[in-house]
mmCIF file of C-alpha atoms and ligand atoms in Angstrom:
data_model
loop_
_atom_site.group_PDB
_atom_site.id
_atom_site.type_symbol
_atom_site.label_atom_id
_atom_site.label_comp_id
_atom_site.label_asym_id
_atom_site.label_seq_id
_atom_site.Cartn_x
_atom_site.Cartn_y
_atom_site.Cartn_z
ATOM 1 C CA MET O 1 0.000 0.000 0.000
ATOM 2 C CA LYS O 2 1.323 3.449 -0.903
ATOM 3 C CA THR O 3 0.707 5.975 1.893
ATOM 4 C CA LYS O 4 -0.456 9.317 0.454
ATOM 5 C CA LEU O 5 0.350 12.663 2.037
ATOM 6 C CA LEU O 6 -2.726 14.907 2.081
ATOM 7 C CA THR O 7 -2.872 18.619 2.864
ATOM 8 C CA GLU O 8 -5.291 20.654 4.964
ATOM 9 C CA GLN O 9 -7.270 21.326 1.761
ATOM 10 C CA ASP O 10 -8.044 17.634 1.184
ATOM 11 C CA ILE O 11 -10.913 17.380 3.678
ATOM 12 C CA ALA O 12 -13.290 15.581 1.297
ATOM 13 C CA ALA O 13 -10.677 13.002 0.226
ATOM 14 C CA ALA O 14 -9.721 12.385 3.860
ATOM 15 C CA ALA O 15 -13.352 11.929 4.909
ATOM 16 C CA ALA O 16 -13.882 9.510 2.009
ATOM 17 C CA ILE O 17 -10.982 7.323 3.199
ATOM 18 C CA LEU O 18 -12.649 7.055 6.622
ATOM 19 C CA ARG O 19 -16.076 6.336 5.168
ATOM 20 C CA ASP O 20 -14.604 3.616 2.937
ATOM 21 C CA GLY O 21 -13.114 1.776 5.918
ATOM 22 C CA GLY O 22 -9.536 2.990 5.360
ATOM 23 C CA LEU O 23 -6.814 4.139 7.751
ATOM 24 C CA LEU O 24 -5.995 7.848 7.995
ATOM 25 C CA GLY O 25 -3.307 9.761 9.900
ATOM 26 C CA ILE O 26 -4.975 12.785 11.504
ATOM 27 C CA PRO O 27 -3.420 15.840 13.115
ATOM 28 C CA THR O 28 -4.637 16.789 16.594
ATOM 29 C CA GLU O 29 -3.418 19.370 19.091
ATOM 30 C CA THR O 30 -1.847 16.611 21.230
ATOM 31 C CA VAL O 31 -0.202 14.071 18.880
ATOM 32 C CA TYR O 32 -1.026 12.619 15.445
ATOM 33 C CA GLY O 33 -3.673 9.898 15.546
ATOM 34 C CA LEU O 34 -4.286 6.770 13.440
ATOM 35 C CA GLY O 35 -7.960 7.121 12.608
ATOM 36 C CA ALA O 36 -10.638 4.795 11.259
ATOM 37 C CA ASN O 37 -14.448 4.688 11.220
ATOM 38 C CA GLY O 38 -15.227 4.046 14.898
ATOM 39 C CA LEU O 39 -18.487 2.265 14.038
ATOM 40 C CA ASP O 40 -16.894 -0.195 11.568
ATOM 41 C CA PRO O 41 -15.407 -3.259 13.344
ATOM 42 C CA MET O 42 -13.320 -4.293 10.306
ATOM 43 C CA ALA O 43 -11.795 -0.835 9.937
ATOM 44 C CA VAL O 44 -11.006 -0.696 13.653
ATOM 45 C CA ARG O 45 -9.308 -4.100 13.490
ATOM 46 C CA ARG O 46 -6.995 -2.715 10.812
ATOM 47 C CA ILE O 47 -5.778 -0.063 13.293
ATOM 48 C CA PHE O 48 -4.529 -2.797 15.627
ATOM 49 C CA GLN O 49 -2.779 -4.560 12.724
ATOM 50 C CA ALA O 50 -1.087 -1.406 11.400
ATOM 51 C CA LYS O 51 0.234 -0.444 14.852
ATOM 52 C CA GLY O 52 1.016 -3.924 16.146
ATOM 53 C CA ARG O 53 -1.163 -2.940 19.105
ATOM 54 C CA PRO O 54 -2.047 -5.467 21.841
ATOM 55 C CA GLN O 55 -5.657 -6.665 21.519
ATOM 56 C CA ASP O 56 -6.616 -5.626 25.052
ATOM 57 C CA ASN O 57 -5.832 -1.917 24.668
ATOM 58 C CA PRO O 58 -9.016 0.057 23.853
ATOM 59 C CA LEU O 59 -9.258 3.097 21.554
ATOM 60 C CA ILE O 60 -10.569 6.619 22.055
ATOM 61 C CA LEU O 61 -13.531 7.815 19.958
ATOM 62 C CA HIS O 62 -13.085 11.312 18.514
ATOM 63 C CA VAL O 63 -16.221 13.422 18.112
ATOM 64 C CA PRO O 64 -16.852 17.016 16.981
ATOM 65 C CA GLY O 65 -18.548 18.148 20.209
ATOM 66 C CA SER O 66 -20.586 17.244 23.282
ATOM 67 C CA SER O 67 -23.787 17.014 21.234
ATOM 68 C CA TRP O 68 -22.525 13.568 20.085
ATOM 69 C CA LEU O 69 -22.006 12.241 23.644
ATOM 70 C CA GLU O 70 -25.523 10.763 23.904
ATOM 71 C CA ARG O 71 -25.005 8.752 20.696
ATOM 72 C CA TYR O 72 -22.194 6.649 22.130
ATOM 73 C CA CYS O 73 -22.438 7.003 25.933
ATOM 74 C CA ARG O 74 -25.153 6.570 28.548
ATOM 75 C CA GLU O 75 -25.682 7.574 32.183
ATOM 76 C CA ILE O 76 -23.748 10.738 31.407
ATOM 77 C CA PRO O 77 -23.241 12.753 34.599
ATOM 78 C CA GLU O 78 -23.734 16.510 34.568
ATOM 79 C CA LYS O 79 -20.027 16.973 35.248
ATOM 80 C CA ALA O 80 -19.218 15.455 31.849
ATOM 81 C CA TYR O 81 -21.092 18.309 30.191
ATOM 82 C CA THR O 82 -19.428 20.834 32.491
ATOM 83 C CA LEU O 83 -15.997 19.494 31.547
ATOM 84 C CA ALA O 84 -16.881 19.447 27.834
ATOM 85 C CA GLU O 85 -18.144 23.011 28.046
ATOM 86 C CA LYS O 86 -14.909 24.160 29.667
ATOM 87 C CA PHE O 87 -12.242 22.048 27.988
ATOM 88 C CA TRP O 88 -13.571 20.836 24.593
ATOM 89 C CA PRO O 89 -12.341 20.997 21.977
ATOM 90 C CA GLY O 90 -9.152 20.157 23.834
ATOM 91 C CA PRO O 91 -6.786 17.579 25.328
ATOM 92 C CA LEU O 92 -9.299 15.822 27.602
ATOM 93 C CA THR O 93 -10.653 12.268 27.199
ATOM 94 C CA MET O 94 -13.607 11.198 29.348
ATOM 95 C CA ILE O 95 -14.345 7.566 30.197
ATOM 96 C CA LEU O 96 -18.118 6.965 30.276
ATOM 97 C CA PRO O 97 -20.479 3.979 30.075
ATOM 98 C CA ARG O 98 -20.825 2.987 26.407
ATOM 99 C CA ARG O 99 -23.838 2.307 24.262
ATOM 100 C CA GLU O 100 -24.240 -0.931 22.269
ATOM 101 C CA ILE O 101 -23.600 0.899 18.990
ATOM 102 C CA VAL O 102 -19.885 1.210 19.914
ATOM 103 C CA PRO O 103 -18.201 -1.966 18.624
ATOM 104 C CA ASP O 104 -16.301 -4.257 21.006
ATOM 105 C CA GLU O 105 -13.314 -3.720 18.717
ATOM 106 C CA VAL O 106 -13.083 -0.118 20.002
ATOM 107 C CA THR O 107 -13.562 -0.816 23.709
ATOM 108 C CA CYS O 108 -11.903 -4.254 23.763
ATOM 109 C CA GLY O 109 -15.052 -5.534 25.405
ATOM 110 C CA LEU O 110 -15.099 -3.001 28.273
ATOM 111 C CA GLY O 111 -18.431 -1.527 29.368
ATOM 112 C CA THR O 112 -16.991 1.957 28.978
ATOM 113 C CA VAL O 113 -15.666 4.091 26.130
ATOM 114 C CA GLY O 114 -13.107 6.901 26.021
ATOM 115 C CA ILE O 115 -14.372 9.943 24.165
ATOM 116 C CA ARG O 116 -12.709 13.194 23.180
ATOM 117 C CA CYS O 117 -13.149 16.253 20.969
ATOM 118 C CA PRO O 118 -9.745 17.193 19.513
ATOM 119 C CA ASN O 119 -8.824 20.844 19.087
ATOM 120 C CA HIS O 120 -7.665 20.840 15.484
ATOM 121 C CA PRO O 121 -9.754 22.577 12.813
ATOM 122 C CA VAL O 122 -8.754 20.183 10.018
ATOM 123 C CA THR O 123 -9.584 17.021 11.946
ATOM 124 C CA LEU O 124 -12.843 18.509 13.231
ATOM 125 C CA ALA O 125 -13.787 19.318 9.620
ATOM 126 C CA ILE O 126 -12.876 15.780 8.502
ATOM 127 C CA ILE O 127 -14.993 14.198 11.273
ATOM 128 C CA ARG O 128 -17.961 16.460 10.475
ATOM 129 C CA THR O 129 -17.694 15.787 6.739
ATOM 130 C CA ALA O 130 -17.426 12.028 7.266
ATOM 131 C CA GLY O 131 -20.315 12.166 9.749
ATOM 132 C CA ILE O 132 -18.855 9.362 11.877
ATOM 133 C CA PRO O 133 -16.910 9.166 15.138
ATOM 134 C CA VAL O 134 -13.240 8.434 14.528
ATOM 135 C CA ALA O 135 -11.496 5.757 16.603
ATOM 136 C CA ALA O 136 -7.854 6.794 16.898
ATOM 137 C CA PRO O 137 -4.882 5.786 18.994
ATOM 138 C CA SER O 138 -1.657 7.747 18.689
ATOM 139 C CA GLY O 139 -0.129 7.261 15.240
ATOM 140 C CA ASN O 140 3.102 5.481 16.270
ATOM 141 C CA LEU O 141 4.013 1.831 15.989
ATOM 142 C CA SER O 142 3.070 0.236 19.299
ATOM 143 C CA GLY O 143 5.706 0.947 21.971
ATOM 144 C CA ARG O 144 7.340 3.861 20.096
ATOM 145 C CA PRO O 145 7.190 7.566 21.016
ATOM 146 C CA SER O 146 3.989 9.256 19.783
ATOM 147 C CA PRO O 147 4.365 11.328 16.574
ATOM 148 C CA THR O 148 4.066 15.107 16.899
ATOM 149 C CA CYS O 149 4.379 15.880 13.171
ATOM 150 C CA ALA O 150 3.380 14.206 9.908
ATOM 151 C CA ALA O 151 6.988 13.215 9.109
ATOM 152 C CA HIS O 152 7.313 11.254 12.366
ATOM 153 C CA MET O 153 4.049 9.474 11.690
ATOM 154 C CA LEU O 154 5.244 8.604 8.171
ATOM 155 C CA GLU O 155 8.453 7.150 9.667
ATOM 156 C CA ASP O 156 6.347 4.570 11.536
ATOM 157 C CA MET O 157 3.376 4.098 9.187
ATOM 158 C CA ASP O 158 4.658 4.420 5.613
ATOM 159 C CA GLY O 159 3.134 1.585 3.565
ATOM 160 C CA ARG O 160 0.793 0.535 6.383
ATOM 161 C CA ILE O 161 -2.025 3.088 6.031
ATOM 162 C CA ASP O 162 -3.886 4.879 3.229
ATOM 163 C CA ALA O 163 -2.898 8.479 3.948
ATOM 164 C CA ILE O 164 -1.699 11.057 6.455
ATOM 165 C CA VAL O 165 -3.141 14.569 6.597
ATOM 166 C CA ASP O 166 -0.339 17.040 7.303
ATOM 167 C CA GLY O 167 -1.818 19.585 9.696
ATOM 168 C CA GLY O 168 1.507 20.977 10.933
ATOM 169 C CA PRO O 169 3.322 20.280 14.205
ATOM 170 C CA CYS O 170 1.208 19.508 17.298
ATOM 171 C CA GLY O 171 0.799 22.443 19.687
ATOM 172 C CA VAL O 172 0.529 20.410 22.915
ATOM 173 C CA GLY O 173 2.898 17.510 22.207
ATOM 174 C CA VAL O 174 1.716 14.945 24.790
ATOM 175 C CA GLU O 175 -1.526 12.958 24.582
ATOM 176 C CA SER O 176 -4.822 13.916 26.162
ATOM 177 C CA THR O 177 -5.502 13.725 29.879
ATOM 178 C CA ILE O 178 -7.815 10.768 30.629
ATOM 179 C CA ILE O 179 -10.409 11.085 33.389
ATOM 180 C CA ASP O 180 -12.672 8.199 34.404
ATOM 181 C CA LEU O 181 -16.115 9.569 35.287
ATOM 182 C CA THR O 182 -17.690 6.185 36.039
ATOM 183 C CA SER O 183 -16.518 6.026 39.660
ATOM 184 C CA LEU O 184 -17.916 8.107 42.509
ATOM 185 C CA VAL O 185 -14.668 10.051 42.791
ATOM 186 C CA PRO O 186 -13.394 10.871 39.273
ATOM 187 C CA ARG O 187 -10.079 9.148 38.607
ATOM 188 C CA LEU O 188 -7.129 10.397 36.571
ATOM 189 C CA LEU O 189 -6.012 7.454 34.414
ATOM 190 C CA ARG O 190 -3.371 9.264 32.349
ATOM 191 C CA PRO O 191 -1.863 12.730 32.888
ATOM 192 C CA GLY O 192 -1.767 14.661 29.626
ATOM 193 C CA GLY O 193 -2.229 17.976 27.876
ATOM 194 C CA LEU O 194 -4.804 19.273 30.365
ATOM 195 C CA PRO O 195 -3.211 19.771 33.807
ATOM 196 C CA LEU O 196 -4.643 17.848 36.773
ATOM 197 C CA GLU O 197 -5.035 21.169 38.600
ATOM 198 C CA ALA O 198 -7.533 22.355 35.941
ATOM 199 C CA LEU O 199 -9.655 19.235 36.515
ATOM 200 C CA GLN O 200 -9.487 19.630 40.292
ATOM 201 C CA GLU O 201 -10.797 23.174 39.974
ATOM 202 C CA VAL O 202 -13.959 21.864 38.311
ATOM 203 C CA LEU O 203 -14.370 18.450 39.980
ATOM 204 C CA GLY O 204 -12.942 18.980 43.462
ATOM 205 C CA GLU O 205 -11.414 15.696 44.540
ATOM 206 C CA VAL O 206 -9.701 13.633 41.805
ATOM 207 C CA ALA O 207 -8.132 10.239 42.549
ATOM 208 C CA VAL O 208 -4.821 9.577 40.798
ATOM 209 C CA ASP O 209 -4.392 6.077 39.382
ATOM 210 C CA LYS O 210 -1.385 4.235 40.765
ATOM 211 C CA ALA O 211 -0.101 3.247 37.317
ATOM 212 C CA ILE O 212 0.770 6.909 36.627
ATOM 213 C CA LEU O 213 3.408 7.228 39.304
ATOM 214 C CA ALA O 214 4.994 3.818 39.693
ATOM 215 C CA PRO O 215 5.342 0.517 37.872
ATOM 216 C CA LEU O 216 2.612 -2.003 38.611
ATOM 217 C CA SER O 217 3.563 -5.172 40.416
ATOM 218 C CA ALA O 218 3.003 -8.508 38.687
ATOM 219 C CA GLY O 219 -0.693 -9.299 38.289
ATOM 220 C CA GLU O 220 -1.907 -5.736 39.019
ATOM 221 C CA LYS O 221 -4.300 -4.334 36.406
ATOM 222 C CA PRO O 222 -4.333 -0.634 35.536
ATOM 223 C CA LYS O 223 -7.696 1.002 34.788
ATOM 224 C CA ALA O 224 -6.391 2.247 31.435
ATOM 225 C CA PRO O 225 -5.053 -0.960 29.889
ATOM 226 C CA GLY O 226 -2.468 1.002 27.879
ATOM 227 C CA MET O 227 -0.703 2.174 31.028
ATOM 228 C CA LYS O 228 0.765 -1.264 31.662
ATOM 229 C CA TYR O 229 2.929 -1.407 28.558
ATOM 230 C CA ARG O 230 6.504 -0.125 28.187
ATOM 231 C CA HIS O 231 5.916 2.810 25.979
ATOM 232 C CA TYR O 232 7.356 5.783 24.188
ATOM 233 C CA ALA O 233 10.652 3.942 24.127
ATOM 234 C CA PRO O 234 13.603 4.873 21.948
ATOM 235 C CA LYS O 235 15.879 1.996 20.953
ATOM 236 C CA ALA O 236 18.536 2.751 23.630
ATOM 237 C CA PRO O 237 17.579 2.247 27.307
ATOM 238 C CA VAL O 238 16.579 5.380 29.240
ATOM 239 C CA THR O 239 17.344 6.337 32.852
ATOM 240 C CA VAL O 240 15.326 9.190 34.348
ATOM 241 C CA VAL O 241 17.173 11.344 36.889
ATOM 242 C CA ALA O 242 14.733 13.190 39.162
ATOM 243 C CA GLY O 243 15.570 16.075 41.492
ATOM 244 C CA LYS O 244 16.891 19.635 41.296
ATOM 245 C CA GLY O 245 18.489 20.608 37.950
ATOM 246 C CA GLY O 246 22.026 21.265 39.174
ATOM 247 C CA ARG O 247 22.270 17.972 41.020
ATOM 248 C CA THR O 248 20.763 15.904 38.257
ATOM 249 C CA ALA O 249 23.141 17.475 35.707
ATOM 250 C CA GLN O 250 26.082 16.621 37.986
ATOM 251 C CA TYR O 251 24.859 13.036 38.394
ATOM 252 C CA ILE O 252 24.549 12.585 34.627
ATOM 253 C CA ARG O 253 28.080 14.015 34.135
ATOM 254 C CA GLU O 254 29.398 11.346 36.490
ATOM 255 C CA GLN O 255 27.678 8.561 34.522
ATOM 256 C CA MET O 256 28.266 9.723 30.967
ATOM 257 C CA GLY O 257 30.493 7.829 28.547
ATOM 258 C CA GLU O 258 31.303 7.762 24.869
ATOM 259 C CA HIS O 259 27.883 6.886 23.476
ATOM 260 C CA THR O 260 25.649 8.624 26.002
ATOM 261 C CA GLY O 261 22.592 10.620 24.981
ATOM 262 C CA VAL O 262 21.220 13.283 27.316
ATOM 263 C CA ILE O 263 17.734 14.797 27.450
ATOM 264 C CA CYS O 264 18.038 17.989 29.466
ATOM 265 C CA PHE O 265 16.588 21.402 30.189
ATOM 266 C CA ASP O 266 17.900 24.336 28.130
ATOM 267 C CA GLU O 267 19.909 25.724 31.070
ATOM 268 C CA TYR O 268 22.176 22.653 31.142
ATOM 269 C CA THR O 269 22.949 21.941 27.455
ATOM 270 C CA ASP O 270 26.656 22.823 27.781
ATOM 271 C CA ARG O 271 27.279 20.495 30.749
ATOM 272 C CA PHE O 272 27.648 17.315 28.721
ATOM 273 C CA PRO O 273 30.574 17.719 26.303
ATOM 274 C CA GLY O 274 30.987 14.788 23.915
ATOM 275 C CA CYS O 275 27.406 13.552 24.455
ATOM 276 C CA ALA O 276 24.476 13.730 22.065
ATOM 277 C CA VAL O 277 22.254 16.326 23.747
ATOM 278 C CA GLU O 278 18.531 16.973 23.186
ATOM 279 C CA ALA O 279 17.204 20.052 24.977
ATOM 280 C CA ILE O 280 13.470 20.055 25.780
ATOM 281 C CA GLY O 281 12.986 23.666 26.924
ATOM 282 C CA SER O 282 13.593 25.668 30.068
ATOM 283 C CA SER O 283 13.240 23.862 33.409
ATOM 284 C CA GLN O 284 10.567 26.479 34.193
ATOM 285 C CA ASP O 285 8.465 25.773 31.089
ATOM 286 C CA PRO O 286 6.663 22.386 31.184
ATOM 287 C CA GLY O 287 4.497 23.449 28.207
ATOM 288 C CA GLU O 288 7.598 23.656 26.003
ATOM 289 C CA GLN O 289 8.924 20.384 27.526
ATOM 290 C CA ALA O 290 5.636 18.694 26.563
ATOM 291 C CA ARG O 291 5.931 19.935 22.974
ATOM 292 C CA ARG O 292 9.475 18.562 22.643
ATOM 293 C CA VAL O 293 9.683 15.426 24.792
ATOM 294 C CA PHE O 294 8.602 12.879 22.149
ATOM 295 C CA ASP O 295 10.840 14.420 19.477
ATOM 296 C CA ALA O 296 13.767 14.193 21.907
ATOM 297 C CA LEU O 297 13.038 10.509 22.604
ATOM 298 C CA ARG O 298 12.877 9.809 18.851
ATOM 299 C CA ALA O 299 16.040 11.792 18.045
ATOM 300 C CA PHE O 300 18.515 9.177 19.337
ATOM 301 C CA ASP O 301 17.244 6.374 17.102
ATOM 302 C CA GLY O 302 19.578 5.836 14.177
ATOM 303 C CA THR O 303 22.543 7.331 16.109
ATOM 304 C CA ASP O 304 25.321 5.472 17.961
ATOM 305 C CA VAL O 305 23.839 6.351 21.375
ATOM 306 C CA THR O 306 23.628 3.256 23.589
ATOM 307 C CA ALA O 307 22.322 4.794 26.839
ATOM 308 C CA ILE O 308 20.109 7.813 27.482
ATOM 309 C CA PHE O 309 19.839 9.889 30.672
ATOM 310 C CA ALA O 310 16.975 12.337 31.119
ATOM 311 C CA GLN O 311 16.416 15.234 33.509
ATOM 312 C CA CYS O 312 12.849 15.174 34.754
ATOM 313 C CA PRO O 313 10.453 18.005 35.716
ATOM 314 C CA GLY O 314 8.412 18.112 38.924
ATOM 315 C CA ASP O 315 4.725 17.193 38.981
ATOM 316 C CA ALA O 316 3.141 20.673 38.776
ATOM 317 C CA GLY O 317 1.045 21.528 35.702
ATOM 318 C CA LEU O 318 2.120 19.741 32.509
ATOM 319 C CA GLY O 319 5.218 18.508 34.378
ATOM 320 C CA LEU O 320 3.180 15.507 35.585
ATOM 321 C CA ALA O 321 2.556 14.390 31.982
ATOM 322 C CA VAL O 322 6.154 15.033 30.849
ATOM 323 C CA ALA O 323 7.554 13.133 33.840
ATOM 324 C CA ASN O 324 5.130 10.255 33.223
ATOM 325 C CA ARG O 325 6.167 9.922 29.549
ATOM 326 C CA LEU O 326 9.876 9.989 30.446
ATOM 327 C CA LYS O 327 9.419 7.423 33.230
ATOM 328 C CA LYS O 328 7.421 5.135 30.951
ATOM 329 C CA ALA O 329 10.090 5.456 28.251
ATOM 330 C CA ALA O 330 12.540 4.381 30.967
ATOM 331 C CA GLY O 331 10.378 1.458 32.069
ATOM 332 C CA PHE O 332 10.315 3.329 35.432
ATOM 333 C CA GLN O 333 14.106 3.122 35.732
ATOM 334 C CA VAL O 334 14.380 6.261 37.914
ATOM 335 C CA VAL O 335 17.222 7.648 40.031
ATOM 336 C CA ASP O 336 15.680 10.048 42.545
ATOM 337 C CA LEU O 337 18.175 12.520 44.017
ATOM 338 C CA GLY O 338 15.553 14.214 46.196
ATOM 339 C CA GLU O 339 14.815 17.908 46.376
ATOM 340 C CA ASP O 340 18.043 19.236 47.978
ATOM 341 C CA GLU O 341 20.355 21.324 45.808
ATOM 342 C CA ALA O 342 23.935 20.033 46.127
HETATM 343 O O1 TXA D 1 -4.295 12.723 22.734
HETATM 344 C C1 TXA D 1 -4.734 11.578 22.601
HETATM 345 O O2 TXA D 1 -5.484 11.041 23.416
HETATM 346 C C2 TXA D 1 -4.313 10.804 21.316
HETATM 347 C C3 TXA D 1 -4.901 11.555 20.121
HETATM 348 C C4 TXA D 1 -4.679 10.827 18.819
HETATM 349 O O3 TXA D 1 -6.265 11.821 20.342
HETATM 350 N N1 TXA D 1 -4.754 9.450 21.376
HETATM 351 C C5 TXA D 1 -4.157 8.544 22.203
HETATM 352 O O4 TXA D 1 -4.647 7.250 22.079
HETATM 353 O O5 TXA D 1 -3.265 8.816 22.970
HETATM 354 P P1 TXA D 1 -3.876 5.967 22.615
HETATM 355 O O6 TXA D 1 -4.655 4.824 22.074
HETATM 356 O O7 TXA D 1 -2.453 6.042 22.259
HETATM 357 O O8 TXA D 1 -4.083 6.005 24.164
HETATM 358 C C6 TXA D 1 -5.368 5.776 24.688
HETATM 359 C C7 TXA D 1 -5.301 5.335 26.112
HETATM 360 C C8 TXA D 1 -4.759 3.937 26.301
HETATM 361 O O9 TXA D 1 -3.896 3.919 27.444
HETATM 362 C C9 TXA D 1 -6.030 3.116 26.576
HETATM 363 O O10 TXA D 1 -5.765 1.992 27.383
HETATM 364 C C10 TXA D 1 -6.902 4.138 27.284
HETATM 365 O O11 TXA D 1 -6.642 5.340 26.609
HETATM 366 N N2 TXA D 1 -8.352 3.850 27.131
HETATM 367 C C11 TXA D 1 -9.105 3.876 26.007
HETATM 368 N N3 TXA D 1 -10.379 3.524 26.256
HETATM 369 C C12 TXA D 1 -10.454 3.260 27.588
HETATM 370 C C13 TXA D 1 -11.501 2.825 28.465
HETATM 371 N N4 TXA D 1 -12.736 2.586 28.027
HETATM 372 N N5 TXA D 1 -11.191 2.666 29.788
HETATM 373 C C14 TXA D 1 -9.946 2.918 30.244
HETATM 374 N N6 TXA D 1 -8.912 3.327 29.456
HETATM 375 C C15 TXA D 1 -9.170 3.487 28.152
HETATM 376 MG MG1 MG D 2 -0.441 5.767 22.293
#
């Protein structure tokens, strides 16, 4: 199969691919997605094949607004509409009880479905033109860092899907925040482009799923099945070094060797002579870190780097999502130097 590159003008052609059961790379504000008709079981199965995705990892349905919630979800609490009103279109996925019309292929047999309205004009236009909800995981091969531009998606998906719509680089850079609204206390299943603090302002108490902060022990099941897999991983192993910037930079200097790659904040780029260095933004700017973290993880592939060390932001704001992606890329291999400055 030859994978076509479409432009923002090709809305009708893109919608036709979806309606015909094909696979389409779609730009969103978070990361590029691998979309298919979310009501067509055969089309959805092709997503799993193209990505090499485990069969027990459900997909998010993308809709153009909260007026479509009733079509695919039931027992929708008022707070779902409040959240949609405030944060949609935007990087928030809500887990709600599903209706029968949503195929098992999307939910992997769960009684719930993840639903989100992406904030990208081109993809919203494609969904509206096609008139169907779009099931879409991130557009990477399973286990790889998520793509934040069309070229990165093509790297992983060339020859596997019908087309990719180039909608420019993603403005947020990490995937959506996932909130489970089916429990009494709403539960954060994945930190993402919408900060936890913003959800707490609307919802009050929010429980934080254990799988976000630490590896699960054998036999433990995360609420979001995807959180159990090693993820976002470049080819070389990653070690995350948590703590104050100066100390973490010093620690990495002590470890570094000939083929070391370093992911660091802008302030520290000149501390690692002889290493391959990827800066992800100022230590004070988690928004910029979010935009650049996946590109940094991808950048070492195809180089002679055999070990990667990464400085890691604190948990405030988008820092929670950036830290989670780095720790998952590291398989939770974390050196924690604590909060003291050396
Ligand atoms: O920003 C995003 O959310 C991107 C763009 C393309 O929209 N999509 C994305 O999809 O990140 P994916 O498939 O890479 O991650 C979806 C996560 C997985 O961890 C999956 O297990 C979880 O959402 N998930 C999906 N449906 C669920 C459900 N019904 N209950 C619990 N977790 C669910
Ligand atoms: Mg993904």
